[in-house]
Short mmCIF file of C-alpha atoms and ligand atoms in Angstrom, two decimals:
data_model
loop_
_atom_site.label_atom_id
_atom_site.label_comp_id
_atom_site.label_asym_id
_atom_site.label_seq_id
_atom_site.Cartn_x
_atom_site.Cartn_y
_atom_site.Cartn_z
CA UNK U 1 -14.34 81.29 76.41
CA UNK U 2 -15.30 79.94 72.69
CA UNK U 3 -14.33 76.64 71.50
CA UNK U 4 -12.72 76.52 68.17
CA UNK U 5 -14.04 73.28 65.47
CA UNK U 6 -11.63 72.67 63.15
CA UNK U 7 -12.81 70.86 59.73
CA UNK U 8 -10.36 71.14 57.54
CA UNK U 9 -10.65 67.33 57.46
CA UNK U 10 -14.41 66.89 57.01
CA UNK U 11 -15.26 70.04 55.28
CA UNK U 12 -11.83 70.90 53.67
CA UNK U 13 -11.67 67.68 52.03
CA UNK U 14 -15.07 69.02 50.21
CA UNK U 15 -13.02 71.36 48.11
CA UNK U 16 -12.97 70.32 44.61
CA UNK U 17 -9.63 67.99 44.04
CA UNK U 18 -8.25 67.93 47.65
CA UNK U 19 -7.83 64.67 49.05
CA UNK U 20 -5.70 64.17 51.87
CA UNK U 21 -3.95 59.97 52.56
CA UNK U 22 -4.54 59.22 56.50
CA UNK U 23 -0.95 59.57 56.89
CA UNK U 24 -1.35 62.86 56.08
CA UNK U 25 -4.52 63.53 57.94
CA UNK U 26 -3.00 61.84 61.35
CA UNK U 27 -0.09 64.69 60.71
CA UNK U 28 -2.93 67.30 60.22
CA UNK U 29 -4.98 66.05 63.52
CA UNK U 30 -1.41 66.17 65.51
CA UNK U 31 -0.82 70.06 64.38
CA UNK U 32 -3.89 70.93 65.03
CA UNK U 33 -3.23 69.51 68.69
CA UNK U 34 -0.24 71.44 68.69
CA UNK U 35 -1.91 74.55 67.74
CA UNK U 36 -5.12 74.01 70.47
CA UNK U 37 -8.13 73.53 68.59
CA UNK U 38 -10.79 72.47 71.16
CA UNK U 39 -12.87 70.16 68.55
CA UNK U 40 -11.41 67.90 65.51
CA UNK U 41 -14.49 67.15 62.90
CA UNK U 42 -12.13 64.24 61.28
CA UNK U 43 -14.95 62.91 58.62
CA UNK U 44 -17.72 61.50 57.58
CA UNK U 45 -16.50 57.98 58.39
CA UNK U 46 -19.53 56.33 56.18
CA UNK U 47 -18.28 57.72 52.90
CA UNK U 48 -15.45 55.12 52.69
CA UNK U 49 -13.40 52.99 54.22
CA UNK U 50 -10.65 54.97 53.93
CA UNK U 51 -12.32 57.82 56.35
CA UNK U 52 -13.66 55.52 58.32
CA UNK U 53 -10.46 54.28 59.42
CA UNK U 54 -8.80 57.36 59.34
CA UNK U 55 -11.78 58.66 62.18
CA UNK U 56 -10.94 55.67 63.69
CA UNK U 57 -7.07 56.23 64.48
CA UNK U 58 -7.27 59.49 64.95
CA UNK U 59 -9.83 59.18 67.95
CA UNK U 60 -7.97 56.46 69.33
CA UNK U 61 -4.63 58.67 69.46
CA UNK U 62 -5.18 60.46 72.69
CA UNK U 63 -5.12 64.00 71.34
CA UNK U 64 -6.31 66.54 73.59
CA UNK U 65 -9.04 68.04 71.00
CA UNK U 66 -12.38 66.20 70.99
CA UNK U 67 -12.60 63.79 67.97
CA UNK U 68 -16.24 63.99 66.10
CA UNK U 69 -17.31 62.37 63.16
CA UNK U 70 -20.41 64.16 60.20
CA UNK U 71 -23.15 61.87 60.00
CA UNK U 72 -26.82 61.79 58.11
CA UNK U 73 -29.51 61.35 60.55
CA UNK U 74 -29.21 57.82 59.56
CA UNK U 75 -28.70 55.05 62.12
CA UNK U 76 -26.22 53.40 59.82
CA UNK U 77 -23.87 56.64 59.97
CA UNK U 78 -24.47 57.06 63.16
CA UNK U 79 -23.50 53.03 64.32
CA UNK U 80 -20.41 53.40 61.84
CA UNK U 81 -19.26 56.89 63.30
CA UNK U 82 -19.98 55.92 67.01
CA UNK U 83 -18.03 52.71 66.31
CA UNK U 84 -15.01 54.77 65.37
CA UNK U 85 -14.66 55.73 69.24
CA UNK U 86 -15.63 59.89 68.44
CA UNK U 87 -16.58 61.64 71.41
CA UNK U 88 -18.05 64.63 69.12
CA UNK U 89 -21.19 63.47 66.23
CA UNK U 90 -22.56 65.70 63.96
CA UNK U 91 -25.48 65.34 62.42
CA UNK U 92 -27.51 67.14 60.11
CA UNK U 93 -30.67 67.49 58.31
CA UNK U 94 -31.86 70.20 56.24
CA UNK U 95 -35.71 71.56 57.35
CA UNK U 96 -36.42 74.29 55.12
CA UNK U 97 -39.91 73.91 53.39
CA UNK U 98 -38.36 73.91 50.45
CA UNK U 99 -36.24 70.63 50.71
CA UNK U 100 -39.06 69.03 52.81
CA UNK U 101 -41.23 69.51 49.33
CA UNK U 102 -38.42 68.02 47.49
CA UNK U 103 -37.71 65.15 49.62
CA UNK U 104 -42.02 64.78 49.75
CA UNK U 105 -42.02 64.56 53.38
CA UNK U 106 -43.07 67.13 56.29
CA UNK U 107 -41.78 68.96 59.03
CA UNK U 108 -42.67 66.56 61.72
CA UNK U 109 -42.24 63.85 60.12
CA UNK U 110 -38.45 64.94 59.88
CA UNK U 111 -38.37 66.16 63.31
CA UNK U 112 -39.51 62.50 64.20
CA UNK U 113 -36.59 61.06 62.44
CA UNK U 114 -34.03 63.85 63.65
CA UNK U 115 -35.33 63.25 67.62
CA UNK U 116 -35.06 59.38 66.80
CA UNK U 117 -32.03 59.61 65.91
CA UNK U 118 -30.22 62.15 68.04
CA UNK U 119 -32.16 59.74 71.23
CA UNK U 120 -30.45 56.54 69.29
CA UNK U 121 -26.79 58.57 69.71
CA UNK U 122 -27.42 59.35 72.77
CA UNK U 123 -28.42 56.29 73.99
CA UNK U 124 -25.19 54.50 72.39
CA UNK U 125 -23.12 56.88 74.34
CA UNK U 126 -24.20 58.65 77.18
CA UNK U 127 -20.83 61.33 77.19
CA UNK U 128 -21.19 62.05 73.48
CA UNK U 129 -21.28 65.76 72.39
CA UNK U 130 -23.89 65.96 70.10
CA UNK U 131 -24.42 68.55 67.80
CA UNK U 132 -27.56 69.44 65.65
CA UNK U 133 -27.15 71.24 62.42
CA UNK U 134 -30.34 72.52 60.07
CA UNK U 135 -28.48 72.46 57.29
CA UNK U 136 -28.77 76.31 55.48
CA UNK U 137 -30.11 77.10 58.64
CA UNK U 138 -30.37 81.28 58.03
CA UNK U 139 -32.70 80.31 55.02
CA UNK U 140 -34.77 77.65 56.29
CA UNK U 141 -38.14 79.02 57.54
CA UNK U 142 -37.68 80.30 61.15
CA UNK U 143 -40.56 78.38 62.97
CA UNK U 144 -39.05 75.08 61.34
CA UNK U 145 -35.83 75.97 62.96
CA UNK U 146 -36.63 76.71 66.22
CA UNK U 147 -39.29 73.59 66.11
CA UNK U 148 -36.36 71.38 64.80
CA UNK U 149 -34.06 72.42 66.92
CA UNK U 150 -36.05 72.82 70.29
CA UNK U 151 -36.96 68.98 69.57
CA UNK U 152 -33.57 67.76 68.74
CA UNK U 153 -32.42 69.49 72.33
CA UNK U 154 -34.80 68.22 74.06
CA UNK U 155 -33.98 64.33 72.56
CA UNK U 156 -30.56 64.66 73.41
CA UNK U 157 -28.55 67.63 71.43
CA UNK U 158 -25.95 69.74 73.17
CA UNK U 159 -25.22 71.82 70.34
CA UNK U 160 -27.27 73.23 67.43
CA UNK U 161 -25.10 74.92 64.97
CA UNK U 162 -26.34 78.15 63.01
CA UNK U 163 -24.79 76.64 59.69
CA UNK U 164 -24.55 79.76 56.50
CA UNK U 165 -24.09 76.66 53.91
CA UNK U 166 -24.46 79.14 51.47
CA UNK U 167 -22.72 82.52 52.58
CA UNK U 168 -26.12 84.37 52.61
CA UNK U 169 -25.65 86.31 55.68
CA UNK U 170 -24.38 89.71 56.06
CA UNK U 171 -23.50 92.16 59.04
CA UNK U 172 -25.97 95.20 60.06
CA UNK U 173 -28.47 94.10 57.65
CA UNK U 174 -31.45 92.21 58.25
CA UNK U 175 -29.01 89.19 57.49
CA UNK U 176 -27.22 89.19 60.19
CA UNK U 177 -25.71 86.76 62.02
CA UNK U 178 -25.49 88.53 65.27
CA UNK U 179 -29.37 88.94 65.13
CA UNK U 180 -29.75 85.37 64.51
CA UNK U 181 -27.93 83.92 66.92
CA UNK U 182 -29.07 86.00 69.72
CA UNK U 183 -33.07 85.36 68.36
CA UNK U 184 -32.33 81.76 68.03
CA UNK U 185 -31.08 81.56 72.04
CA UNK U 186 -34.28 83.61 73.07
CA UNK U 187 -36.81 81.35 71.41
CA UNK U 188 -35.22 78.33 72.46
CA UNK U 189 -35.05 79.37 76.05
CA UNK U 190 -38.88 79.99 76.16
CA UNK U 191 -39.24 76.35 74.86
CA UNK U 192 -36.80 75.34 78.12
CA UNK U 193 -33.94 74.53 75.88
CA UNK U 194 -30.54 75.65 76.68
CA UNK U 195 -27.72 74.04 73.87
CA UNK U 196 -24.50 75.76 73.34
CA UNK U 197 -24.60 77.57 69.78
CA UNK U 198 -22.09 76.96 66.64
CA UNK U 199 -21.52 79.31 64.01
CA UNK U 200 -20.32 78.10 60.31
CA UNK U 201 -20.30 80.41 58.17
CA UNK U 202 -19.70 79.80 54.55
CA UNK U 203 -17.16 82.47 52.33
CA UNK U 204 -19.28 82.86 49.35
CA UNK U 205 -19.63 86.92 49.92
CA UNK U 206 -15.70 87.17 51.45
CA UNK U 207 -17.81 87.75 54.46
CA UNK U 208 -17.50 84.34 56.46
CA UNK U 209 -15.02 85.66 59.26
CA UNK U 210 -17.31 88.91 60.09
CA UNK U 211 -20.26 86.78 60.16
CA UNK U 212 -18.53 84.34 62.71
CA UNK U 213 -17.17 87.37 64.66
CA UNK U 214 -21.23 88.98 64.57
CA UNK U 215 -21.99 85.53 65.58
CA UNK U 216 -19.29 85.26 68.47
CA UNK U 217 -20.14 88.93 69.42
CA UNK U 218 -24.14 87.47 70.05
CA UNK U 219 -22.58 84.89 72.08
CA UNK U 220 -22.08 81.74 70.26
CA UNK U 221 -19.71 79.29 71.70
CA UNK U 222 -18.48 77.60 69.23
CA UNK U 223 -17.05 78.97 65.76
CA UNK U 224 -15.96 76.13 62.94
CA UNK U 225 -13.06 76.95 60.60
CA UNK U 226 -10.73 75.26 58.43
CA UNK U 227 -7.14 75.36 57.36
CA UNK U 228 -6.72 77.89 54.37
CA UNK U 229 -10.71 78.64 54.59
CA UNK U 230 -10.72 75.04 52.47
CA UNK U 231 -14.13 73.88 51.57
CA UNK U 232 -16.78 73.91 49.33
CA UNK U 233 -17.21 76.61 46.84
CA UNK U 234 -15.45 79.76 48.56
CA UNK U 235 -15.24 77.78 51.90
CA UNK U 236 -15.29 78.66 55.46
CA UNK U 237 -13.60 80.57 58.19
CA UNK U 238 -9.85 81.02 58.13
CA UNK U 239 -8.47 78.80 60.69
CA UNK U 240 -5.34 81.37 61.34
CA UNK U 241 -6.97 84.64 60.98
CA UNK U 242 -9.51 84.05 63.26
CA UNK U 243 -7.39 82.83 65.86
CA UNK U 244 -5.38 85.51 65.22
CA UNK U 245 -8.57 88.27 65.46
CA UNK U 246 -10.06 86.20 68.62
CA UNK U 247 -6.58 86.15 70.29
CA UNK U 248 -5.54 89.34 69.54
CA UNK U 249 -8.76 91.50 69.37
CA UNK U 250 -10.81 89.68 72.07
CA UNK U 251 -8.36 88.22 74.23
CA UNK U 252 -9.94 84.84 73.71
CA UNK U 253 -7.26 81.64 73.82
CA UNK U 254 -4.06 82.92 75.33
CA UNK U 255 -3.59 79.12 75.34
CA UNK U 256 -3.45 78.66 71.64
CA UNK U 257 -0.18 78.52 70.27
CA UNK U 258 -0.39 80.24 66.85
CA UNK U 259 3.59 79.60 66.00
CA UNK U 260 2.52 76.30 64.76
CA UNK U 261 0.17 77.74 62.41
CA UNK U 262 2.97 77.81 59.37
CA UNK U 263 3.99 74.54 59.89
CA UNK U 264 0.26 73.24 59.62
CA UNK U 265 -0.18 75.66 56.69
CA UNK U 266 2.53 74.32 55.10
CA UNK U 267 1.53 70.62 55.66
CA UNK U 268 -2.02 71.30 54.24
CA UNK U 269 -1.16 73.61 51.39
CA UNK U 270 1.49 71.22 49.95
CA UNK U 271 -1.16 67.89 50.06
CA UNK U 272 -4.08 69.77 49.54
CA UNK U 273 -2.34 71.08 46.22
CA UNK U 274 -3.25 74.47 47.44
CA UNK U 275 -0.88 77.41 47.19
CA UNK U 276 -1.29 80.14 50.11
CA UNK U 277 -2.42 82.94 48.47
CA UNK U 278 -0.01 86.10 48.69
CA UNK U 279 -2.17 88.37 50.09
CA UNK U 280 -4.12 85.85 52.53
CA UNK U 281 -4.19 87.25 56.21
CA UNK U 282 -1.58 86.00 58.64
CA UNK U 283 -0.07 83.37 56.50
CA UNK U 284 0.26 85.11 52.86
CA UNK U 285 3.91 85.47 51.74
CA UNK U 286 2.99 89.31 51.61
CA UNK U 287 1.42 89.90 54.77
CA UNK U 288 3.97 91.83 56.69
CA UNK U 289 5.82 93.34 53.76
CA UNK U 290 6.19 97.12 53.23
CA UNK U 291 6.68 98.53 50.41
CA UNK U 292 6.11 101.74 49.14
CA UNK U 293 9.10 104.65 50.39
CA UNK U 294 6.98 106.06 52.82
CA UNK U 295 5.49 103.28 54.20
CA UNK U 296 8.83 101.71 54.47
CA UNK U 297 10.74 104.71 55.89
CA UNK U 298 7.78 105.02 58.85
CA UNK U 299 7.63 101.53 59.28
CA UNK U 300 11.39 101.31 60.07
CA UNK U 301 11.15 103.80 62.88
CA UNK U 302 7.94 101.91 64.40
CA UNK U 303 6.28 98.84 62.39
CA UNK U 304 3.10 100.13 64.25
CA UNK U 305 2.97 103.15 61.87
CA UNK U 306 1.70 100.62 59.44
CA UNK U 307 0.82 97.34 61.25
CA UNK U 308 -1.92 96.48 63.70
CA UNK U 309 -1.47 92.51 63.80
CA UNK U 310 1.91 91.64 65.42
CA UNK U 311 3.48 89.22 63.13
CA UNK U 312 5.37 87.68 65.64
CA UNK U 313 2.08 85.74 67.24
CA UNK U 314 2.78 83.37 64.69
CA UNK U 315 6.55 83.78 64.23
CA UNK U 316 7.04 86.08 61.73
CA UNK U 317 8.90 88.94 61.50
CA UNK U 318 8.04 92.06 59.08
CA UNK U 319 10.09 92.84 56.04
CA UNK U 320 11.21 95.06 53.73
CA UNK U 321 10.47 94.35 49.71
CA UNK U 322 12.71 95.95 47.11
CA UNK U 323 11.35 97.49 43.98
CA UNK U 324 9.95 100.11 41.83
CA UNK U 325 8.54 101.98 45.08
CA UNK U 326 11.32 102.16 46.86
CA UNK U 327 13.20 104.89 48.59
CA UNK U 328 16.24 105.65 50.09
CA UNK U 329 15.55 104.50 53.77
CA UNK U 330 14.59 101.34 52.73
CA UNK U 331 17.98 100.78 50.29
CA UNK U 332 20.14 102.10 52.74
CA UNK U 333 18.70 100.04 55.03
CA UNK U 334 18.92 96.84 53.18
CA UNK U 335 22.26 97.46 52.18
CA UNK U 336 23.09 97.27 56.12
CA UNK U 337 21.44 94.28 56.15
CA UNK U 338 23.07 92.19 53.86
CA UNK U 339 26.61 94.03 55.02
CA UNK U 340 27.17 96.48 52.35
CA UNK U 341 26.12 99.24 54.26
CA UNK U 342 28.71 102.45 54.07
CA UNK U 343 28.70 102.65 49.86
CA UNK U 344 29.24 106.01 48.50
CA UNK U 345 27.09 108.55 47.73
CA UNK U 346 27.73 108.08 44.25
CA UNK U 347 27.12 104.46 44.27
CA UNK U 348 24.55 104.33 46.42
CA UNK U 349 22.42 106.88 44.31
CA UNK U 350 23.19 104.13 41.46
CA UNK U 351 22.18 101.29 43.63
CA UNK U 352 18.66 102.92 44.23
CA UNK U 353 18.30 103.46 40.63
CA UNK U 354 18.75 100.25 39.67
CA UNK U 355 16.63 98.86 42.56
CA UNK U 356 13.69 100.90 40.68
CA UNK U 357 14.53 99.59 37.28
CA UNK U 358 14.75 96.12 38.45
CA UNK U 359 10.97 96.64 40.28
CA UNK U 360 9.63 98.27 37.31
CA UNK U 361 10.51 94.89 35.24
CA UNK U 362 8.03 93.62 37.74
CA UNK U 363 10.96 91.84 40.01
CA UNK U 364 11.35 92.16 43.77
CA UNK U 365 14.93 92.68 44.89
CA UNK U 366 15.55 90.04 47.30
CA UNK U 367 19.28 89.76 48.94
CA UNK U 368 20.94 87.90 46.69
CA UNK U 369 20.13 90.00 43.87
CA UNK U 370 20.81 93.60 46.08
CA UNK U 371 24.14 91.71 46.26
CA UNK U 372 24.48 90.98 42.71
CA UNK U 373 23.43 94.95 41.80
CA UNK U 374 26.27 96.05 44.35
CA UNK U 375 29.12 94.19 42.67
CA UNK U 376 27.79 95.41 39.40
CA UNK U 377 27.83 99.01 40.29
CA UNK U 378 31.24 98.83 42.39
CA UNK U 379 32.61 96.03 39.91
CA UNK U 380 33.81 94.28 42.90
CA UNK U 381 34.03 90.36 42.51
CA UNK U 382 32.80 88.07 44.80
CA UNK U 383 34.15 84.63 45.45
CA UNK U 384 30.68 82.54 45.09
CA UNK U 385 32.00 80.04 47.15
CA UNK U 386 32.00 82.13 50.49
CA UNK U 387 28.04 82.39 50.63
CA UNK U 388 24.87 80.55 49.80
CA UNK U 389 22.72 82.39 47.71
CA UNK U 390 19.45 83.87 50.11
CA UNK U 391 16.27 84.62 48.56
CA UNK U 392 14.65 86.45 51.52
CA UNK U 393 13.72 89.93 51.98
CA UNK U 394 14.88 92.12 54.28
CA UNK U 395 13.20 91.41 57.58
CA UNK U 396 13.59 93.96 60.73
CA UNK U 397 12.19 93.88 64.21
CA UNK U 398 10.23 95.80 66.13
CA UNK U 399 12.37 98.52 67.83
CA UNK U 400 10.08 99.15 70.14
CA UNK U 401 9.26 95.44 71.83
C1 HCA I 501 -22.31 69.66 54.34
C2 HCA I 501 -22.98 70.99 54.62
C3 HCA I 501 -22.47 71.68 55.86
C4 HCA I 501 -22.89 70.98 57.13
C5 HCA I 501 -22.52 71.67 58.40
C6 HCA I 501 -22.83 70.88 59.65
C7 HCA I 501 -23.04 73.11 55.76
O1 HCA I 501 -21.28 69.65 53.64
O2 HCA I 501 -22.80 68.63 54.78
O3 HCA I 501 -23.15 69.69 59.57
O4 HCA I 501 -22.75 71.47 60.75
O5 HCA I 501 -22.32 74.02 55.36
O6 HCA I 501 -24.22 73.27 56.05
O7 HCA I 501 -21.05 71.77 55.81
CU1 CU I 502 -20.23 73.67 55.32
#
C-alpha cells in the first residue's frame, strides 16, 4: 500500500507569490484529513514565526495524517521543528560533488554532519519518522548517494527520499526513475540497510506524475505531491490526479475519499491566487466536457466511448458544451435538458444554427443563453422572474452505471 506526502504547505508555499495565513493553512491540513493523505509536510517551522506556529497547531490538532516539519541538517531546525510536536522531520542535504566543491567541504565530512544530526533527532524522539533527502538526488554522483544514504539509515533514518529537484528524470531512458529506485534498494540492502523509499519528482519536463508512477511501479512507498502541482518552478506531482491514477489504475487507497478534492481545490486555488487551469486533469473546468458532434452524439449513448476516468470519483458528472462543433444530438439533447425539448423541425434547425454562430464568436452556449436563443427564434417571452439565470452546461449521467 503507498503512503501519500502531501506538501502543498511546505513545498507549495515555494511557488513564487503564494502565501497562505495559518487560518488558511489549518483549513488546508483539515481537507487534506478529509481527503486521506497519510503524511502532512506543514513547513519549515525555522523560516518564521509565523510557520513555526502554524507547524505547531496543526500537529497539536489530532488529525489522522502524520504531521512533519523540513529542516536543514542543523540542530537549531531540528530543536525548533521537534519542539513543534511533528511526528514526521525532514531533513535534507545536498551531496553531489559539485555542491560539496561549492560549499568547500567533503563527502564525509557531510556525511558526519548528516549522521550527527539524524542520531540528534532521533535521540530527541525515539517514535519520530525520519526521512533523509539528498537533495537533486538523480544528479548527485551515485557512490555519494548510496554512501550518504546507507550512513544516514544506519544513524537513525527511516526514509530516504529519491528527490528530482530539478525534473531531470525521464521514463525508459537511462533517466529513469524506475531504474533508480529499484538500484538504490539493491545497493542499500548489500550495505544491511532497509528504509522505506520516497519519490518527489519535480514538473519541469510535464513529466513529474510518470516519473512518480515509474517510481511507484519499482516499489517506492511513498510518493509526495501537492495541491494544484504548486511549487517551485513547474512544481510537483498533482495531488488529485495521482490519487485519481493510483486509485483508479492500481487499486491503491480505496480509503481515500477523492469527493473532497474540489472543495480543497477550491480552498487552495482561491488563497494561493491560483486559477485551476481548464484543461488540468481531474479538476479542470474542461475535464469531462464533450464537444465536438461526434464525440458528443457517442458519448451520450455511453460516456465510455470517450472517457476512461469516471468523473464521478470526485463528484463530477460529464457534460455537454455548446458551440461551433456541435451537432444535432447534442442540441436536441440540451434542449431536453433545460425543458424545451419537442421544438419544431423548423425551429430547431434554426436553434442549431445559431448554436454554431454563437461558438464560432468563440462563446460556449451555456443554459441560460440556449434559453435566451429559443425565445429569440420562437419569439416567445419569458417572465424573468420565474427562473434564476444558470450558467452550467449540460451535464448527463452515465446510462450505463
Ligand atoms: C527544497 C528542495 C526539495 C527538498 C525535498 C526534500 C527538493 O525546496 O528544499 O527535502 O525531500 O525538491 O529537492 O523540495
Ligand atoms: Cu521539491
Amino acid at each position: 500500500m503507498v503512503r501519500i506526502l502531501d506538501t502543498t504547505l511546505r513545498e507549495g508555499e515555494q511557488t513564487p507569490g503564494v502565501c497562505f495565513d495559518n487560518h488558511i493553512k489549518l483549513a488546508i491540513a483539515d481537507m487534506l484529513d478529509h481527503v486521506g493523505v497519510d503524511i502532512i509536510e506543514t513547513g519549515h517551522p525555522v523560516v518564521t514565526a509565523e510557520i513555526e506556529h502554524s507547524v505547531r497547531q496543526i500537529a497539536s490538532r489530532g488529525l489522522a495524517p502524520l504531521i512533519g516539519a523540513h529542516a536543514r541538517s542543523l540542530r537549531r531546525d531540528i530543536d525548533v521543528a521537534l519542539n513543534c510536536g511533528v511526528g514526521f522531520l525532514g531533513i535534507f542535504y545536498c551531496v553531489s560533488n559539485d555542491r560539496l566543491q561549492h560549499h568547500q567541504t567533503t563527502l564525509p565530512r557531510v556525511i558526519e554532519k548528516i549522521t550527527e544530526m539524524v542520531a540528534y533527532a532521533r535521540s530527541g524522539n525515539p517514535r519520530l519518522r525520519i526521512r533523509y533527502t539528498p537533495e537533486d538526488t538523480v544528479r548527485s554522483e551515485w557512490e555519494n548517494v548510496v554512501e550518504a544514504a546507507s550512513e544516514a539509515v544506519r544513524a537513525g533514518a527511516d526514509i530516504i527520499s529519491v528527490a528530482d529537484t530539478t525534473g531531470y528524470m525521464i521514463p525508459g531512458t537511462k533517466r529513469s526513475m524506475y531504474d533508480y529506485v529499484s538500484r538504490l534498494r539493491d545497493d542499500l540492502a548489500v550495505r544491511s540497510a532497509f528504509p522505506q523509499i520516497a519519490v518527489h519528482c519535480h514538473n519541469d519536463r510535464g513529466l513529474a506524475l510518470a516519473n512518480a508512477l515509474d517510481g511507484y511501479r519499482a516499489g517506492a512507498e511513498i510518493i509526495d505531491a501537492t495541491v494544484l502541482g504548486l511549487g517551485e518552478r513547474a512544481g510537483l506531482v498533482d495531488l488529485a490526479t495521482l490519487l485519481a491514477v493510483l486509485q483508479s489504475d492500481f487499486n491503491e487507497g480505496q480509503h481515500w475519499n477523492l469527493r473532497e478534492l474540489p472543495r480543497l481545490y477550491d480552498t487552495v486555488s482561491r488563497y494561493a491566487g491560483m486559477e485551476i487551469p481548464p484543461l488540468m486533469p481531474l479538476s479542470g473546468k474542461n475535464v469531462f466536457t464533450h464537444c465536438a458532434g461526434i464525440h458528443t452524439q457517442a458519448a451520450l449513448k455511453n460516456p465510455l466511448h470517450y472517457q476512461s476516468l469516471d468523473p464521478g470519483i470526485i463528484g463530477r458528472e460529464a457534460e455537454i458544451a455548446l458551440d461551433h462543433m456541435s451537432g444535432n444530438a447534442a442540441v436536441l439533447f440540451a434542449l431536453e435538458k433545460i425543458g424545451r425539448g419537442g421544438l419544431s423541425p423548423e425551429h430547431t434547425e434554426r436553434v442549431i444554427g445559431k448554436v454554431k454562430e454563437t461558438g464560432r464568436m468563440g462563446r460556449v452556449v451555456n443554459q441560460d443563453e440556449l434559453r435566451h436563443i429559443v425565445n429569440f427564434i420562437t419569439n416567445e417571452r419569458e417572465n424573468p422572474l420565474d427562473r434564476q439565470p444558470d450558467h452550467r452546461l449540460f451535464t448527463f449521467a452515465d446510462p450505463q452505471g
